[in-house]
Amino acid sequence: MKDLVKRLTEAFGPAGSEELVREVIAGEVQGLVDELRTDALGNLIAFRKGNGNGKRVMLAAHMDEIGVIITAIDDQGFIRFSNIGGLNPHALLGKRVVFAGGTTGVISSEPVDEPKDLKLQKMFIDIGAADRSRAESQVGIGDMGVFYGPFQDLGDRVVAKAMDDRIGCAILVQALRELGSCPHQVWAVFTVQEEVGLRGARTSAYGIEPDVGIALDVTRVGDTPKSRTMEVSLGKGAAIKVTDSSLICHPGLRRHLVEMAKAHQIPHQLEVLEMGGTDAASIQVARAGVPAGVISIPSRYIHTPSEMVDMNDVRACVDLLVKTLEGELRF
Amino acid sequence: MDARQLLKALSEAAGVSGFEQELEPLLREAFEPLVDEVRTDVLGSFIARKDGSGPPPRPSVMLAAHLDEIGMMVTKIDEQGFLRLTRVGGMDKRILPGMEVMVHGRRPLAGIIGTKPPHLLEPGESAKALKIEDLFVDVGLDRERAQEAIAIGDLVTFHRPYIELANGLVSGKSLDDRCGVVAMYICLEWLKRLQVQADVYAVATAQEEIGGKGAIVSTYDIVPDVGIAIDVGHGDSPGVPEDHTSPLDKGPALAIGPNIHPKIHELLQKAAKDAGVPVSTEVVPGNSGTDAWNMQVSRSGVPTGLVSIPLRYMHTSVETLSFSDLERAGKLLAFFIATVDRSFVEGLTWS
Amino acid sequence: MVLRRLSEAAGISGQEQEVRAIIRAELEGSVHRLEGDTIGNLIAVKNPGAPGPRVMLAAHMDEVGLMISGYERSGMLKFRKVGGIDDRVLVSKGVRIGKDRIPGVIGAKAIHLQEPKERETPLRHDQLYIDIGAKSKEEAEKKVQLGEYAVFDTAYSEFGEGLVKGKALDDRIGCAVLISLLKEDFNLPVYGCFTVQEEVGLRGAAVSAYRVNPQLGLAVEGTVCADVPGVDAEAQVTALGRGPALTIADAGTLPNRAMLRELIRLARESNVPYQFRRTTVGATDAGRIHLAREGVPSAGIAVPCRYIHSPVSVASLEDFQNTVKLLTLFLRSVEGGFRP
């Protein structure tokens, strides 16, 4: 599975331009599902028929990653940019970004008196162009770039950019590979534009009209030095979300996921996230409402080029998802 | 039960955003005798439907008052058995030190949000508000026993009895917006005595405090011709500018502004006169912060109105209002509904 | 000229009737149907039976302004803001209140009577008041009701070279663009949606997009143009005279990349000047259109306007005409088979 994670995390796919990621995933799930289509906003919808009287289940993992968008190029060839999704200016200094065509740049900033004065408007990207026209021959206003952060295998743990949420996509792909007999109709949706407002999930949920929605996304941990309170840790299993800033997961569905984890001895932990949002929030308010929940992958250093997850947790998430889908959804 | 008993029971019960099902038995008991059907939807909103007597196709009016209260959730049980918290909904954290709470674990447990004694405070420390991470709940148990009874994600609510003050004022937690739910109850009681053409959906919406989600999905499902939210508005109190508040015991406030259809505002004013209910006008230049905001943009649009019950100390555990205002709001809604017919509804479309 | 009438009409978010009536009168006879809805949108339907994707063009009728919220004992009126307005543009301006256009002025203490320190601190809108000349609260209450709207009292006129100045160019200029397009004939089902309440949350667009259920969406706006002193070149967003500004991304929308590429290609091919909206702040009706139902590929195009959300803004007539031109080319391209 590490190879799948590597290929997915290294693909270029900022919110709004997920095509390349979609191609990789389509290739992976082609033979595993009954129908595969792309909708108006670019969501990849993989449909697997059920073999019983189950429910209509929508699963969601987002293909898009955070990035930068070029807003201006100056006479010296320096590039001004804005954010696509949530970027912490401090996490950008000295980092490298890659644009669609392959051009690489370094992020730096104008001098500031105090660290708290650092803002995106004071920052710029240096692609090594000597002047405006040389810069414009490589990139243009409106071009998007993503973090440069190659996949690295540290053993149990792996590091890459865009673990958020290519790891969720990998889990979804792997679950489709391992899923045996399943009574439910399953729509595995690889969504777009989650990072800018949970947008792809909103329109795809409207189209699918599911009975249940489960998202797969990363969550924070509280196990680094002097970390803010968070009872989720790397290596302690799949995190079953109770709530985050975007939704309160359906309590019955959440309890069902906990029961499934216990019944199949899958390592798991309960998650209360005091920030953040996931596709489940969009699914929850589609049409007349959908019970929605989230299986989260514990992750360190989210929204940096070096997001870290534990492959044992990933395995637990796959197992939990598969076992849940293979059984009745009773809540 | 009568309206006063219902308000007291609802105020003292626990139903934090996302966990409103606790209140269902109470709502059933109150509303079932007054309507044709009750049900709870996927997100937890309680819907009581009363068919009108007009010829089909009958116009439909949806009332929305939110059921959920703000509260807190356990995020951690520490080595000594103290609990750490996060907020559910926008509560003023300054009210928390010294608050008595109820922790809803395997069984309800009394707790106290503890504080440092004043003797041990540094100079200037008491001038700074405590952060949520600094607060803790003492349930009087050690870690092991706390873990047996409580889990991460368990809810914590204010523990405060509902009380009556002078001049018909009442005070308690969660009057925002359980008083609106009781106003709907009073409205339905009045409707028994009036000729009503329209179908009425009285919806006690879920999860309003965390994004108005209950209203989004229930409105989508019901597709009403008219939507009226009944929520609380800021009551007069020292230090708050007059043009942002309404006086208590002078009747409900009727909102005006882009969130409100002008003809609905007009008809509410007229209904107030017919019902003999004093009202004031509340100017809302944008988002009303109520279910009316989400109802208005459901599907192809729902014409909306907003009736506000003036309430002091919103989002604390000592919310205070005038019970008469509540009764007036209920009566006003009933008189309004009684005048809604097909031609009124058709007149709401702009040319 | 219709832009003059549109600019001078009163239409703050929530009360767009006057603007709607002007647009309706302009389009009567040029389109198949003109429909209203309950929130106040006006939808002009042209060639609904034509082949091809349903194209929704949106421009909002509402402007930012003030709403009367209270009375002082002295007869002065207190007000709240509708939409985003920098408090510093309010003082020392004239307004017109309600249907009867009662004149008022937003006064402030004479400079002679101020302490030096006072002159450095801008007045917040809740420290300001509107003076209609009433001598008492009772007199004021008789003349003006709570909730009535006060628009900036600005006359439209041509200005400088090829420029115009007036209030509410955001987005009456977009409405004027739409009117021009709807007077043309395209072999496509075109839905011109004149939306309401964009300034308080893109409200009308959400509702009309659900109703129309288009396959392609375009929001036509008047946008930020800060090519003025005190603003660094890279922060100016757009410049007057450089043509229609294309959205690259904003707070509400990531435009469909194929549509954006097509707009650029068409502009280059026909030598229509164009520029990018060089910022990601702000939002347009496209923010709601693209999320309607199962999703709608959408893009944003705007006429640059200096000083938007203030009593008087400035735009270039050439930019206006080039916006109409570029959109005409785009619709022809869709007619000819372009799909996002």
PDB file of C-alpha atoms in Angstrom, chain A residues 15-17 37 39-41 69-72 74 80 82-84 110 141-144 193 196 199-200 202-203 206-207 287, chain C residues 210 232-234 248-257 276-281 288 290-298:
ATOM      1  CA  ALA A  15      -8.048  22.593  -5.329  1.00  0.00           C
ATOM      2  CA  GLY A  16      -9.684  23.407  -8.643  1.00  0.00           C
ATOM      3  CA  SER A  17      -7.173  21.439 -10.745  1.00  0.00           C
ATOM      4  CA  ARG A  37     -17.822   8.807 -13.990  1.00  0.00           C
ATOM      5  CA  ASP A  39     -19.245  15.023 -12.644  1.00  0.00           C
ATOM      6  CA  ALA A  40     -19.567  18.727 -13.539  1.00  0.00           C
ATOM      7  CA  LEU A  41     -17.119  19.958 -10.895  1.00  0.00           C
ATOM      8  CA  ILE A  69      -1.983  30.861  -6.841  1.00  0.00           C
ATOM      9  CA  ILE A  70       0.066  33.493  -8.694  1.00  0.00           C
ATOM     10  CA  THR A  71      -1.476  36.971  -8.474  1.00  0.00           C
ATOM     11  CA  ALA A  72       1.355  39.122  -9.830  1.00  0.00           C
ATOM     12  CA  ASP A  74       7.129  41.990 -10.820  1.00  0.00           C
ATOM     13  CA  ARG A  80       3.335  37.389  -5.640  1.00  0.00           C
ATOM     14  CA  SER A  82      -2.303  34.083  -2.566  1.00  0.00           C
ATOM     15  CA  ASN A  83      -3.457  30.904  -0.864  1.00  0.00           C
ATOM     16  CA  ILE A  84      -5.648  28.092  -2.109  1.00  0.00           C
ATOM     17  CA  GLU A 110       9.999  40.978   2.798  1.00  0.00           C
ATOM     18  CA  ILE A 141      -0.991  34.915 -13.357  1.00  0.00           C
ATOM     19  CA  GLY A 142      -3.584  32.397 -12.213  1.00  0.00           C
ATOM     20  CA  ASP A 143      -1.152  29.453 -12.259  1.00  0.00           C
ATOM     21  CA  MET A 144      -1.306  27.223  -9.204  1.00  0.00           C
ATOM     22  CA  GLN A 193     -12.290  21.452  -3.668  1.00  0.00           C
ATOM     23  CA  VAL A 196     -11.703  25.671  -0.104  1.00  0.00           C
ATOM     24  CA  ARG A 199     -17.487  22.036  -2.225  1.00  0.00           C
ATOM     25  CA  GLY A 200     -17.214  18.853  -4.298  1.00  0.00           C
ATOM     26  CA  ARG A 202     -21.818  19.171  -1.546  1.00  0.00           C
ATOM     27  CA  THR A 203     -22.772  18.760  -5.185  1.00  0.00           C
ATOM     28  CA  TYR A 206     -26.943  16.200  -3.886  1.00  0.00           C
ATOM     29  CA  GLY A 207     -26.620  14.033  -6.976  1.00  0.00           C
ATOM     30  CA  ARG A 287     -31.286  17.709   0.437  1.00  0.00           C
TER      31      ARG A 287
ATOM     32  CA  TYR C 210     -31.441  26.239  -8.136  1.00  0.00           C
ATOM     33  CA  ASP C 232       1.634  48.876  -4.518  1.00  0.00           C
ATOM     34  CA  ALA C 233       1.490  47.670  -8.099  1.00  0.00           C
ATOM     35  CA  GLU C 234       0.991  44.057  -7.070  1.00  0.00           C
ATOM     36  CA  ILE C 248      -8.557  33.495 -11.229  1.00  0.00           C
ATOM     37  CA  ALA C 249      -9.904  32.498  -7.812  1.00  0.00           C
ATOM     38  CA  ASP C 250     -11.830  34.234  -5.055  1.00  0.00           C
ATOM     39  CA  ALA C 251     -13.276  33.428  -1.648  1.00  0.00           C
ATOM     40  CA  GLY C 252     -16.333  31.820  -3.178  1.00  0.00           C
ATOM     41  CA  THR C 253     -15.198  30.262  -6.444  1.00  0.00           C
ATOM     42  CA  LEU C 254     -12.405  28.456  -8.205  1.00  0.00           C
ATOM     43  CA  PRO C 255     -13.478  29.089 -11.796  1.00  0.00           C
ATOM     44  CA  ASN C 256     -13.741  26.259 -14.261  1.00  0.00           C
ATOM     45  CA  ARG C 257     -10.271  26.189 -15.857  1.00  0.00           C
ATOM     46  CA  PHE C 276      -6.853  39.153 -14.480  1.00  0.00           C
ATOM     47  CA  ARG C 277      -8.525  40.015 -11.237  1.00  0.00           C
ATOM     48  CA  ARG C 278      -5.262  39.825  -9.323  1.00  0.00           C
ATOM     49  CA  THR C 279      -6.532  38.881  -5.905  1.00  0.00           C
ATOM     50  CA  THR C 280      -8.416  36.090  -4.177  1.00  0.00           C
ATOM     51  CA  VAL C 281     -10.474  38.228  -1.803  1.00  0.00           C
ATOM     52  CA  ARG C 288     -23.405  30.066  -5.301  1.00  0.00           C
ATOM     53  CA  HIS C 290     -21.355  26.672  -9.237  1.00  0.00           C
ATOM     54  CA  LEU C 291     -22.609  24.809  -6.157  1.00  0.00           C
ATOM     55  CA  ALA C 292     -26.250  24.606  -7.251  1.00  0.00           C
ATOM     56  CA  ARG C 293     -27.693  21.100  -7.299  1.00  0.00           C
ATOM     57  CA  GLU C 294     -25.155  18.773  -8.919  1.00  0.00           C
ATOM     58  CA  GLY C 295     -22.668  21.526  -9.715  1.00  0.00           C
ATOM     59  CA  VAL C 296     -22.280  24.019 -12.565  1.00  0.00           C
ATOM     60  CA  PRO C 297     -19.000  24.866 -14.332  1.00  0.00           C
ATOM     61  CA  SER C 298     -18.732  28.610 -13.769  1.00  0.00           C
TER      62      SER C 298
END
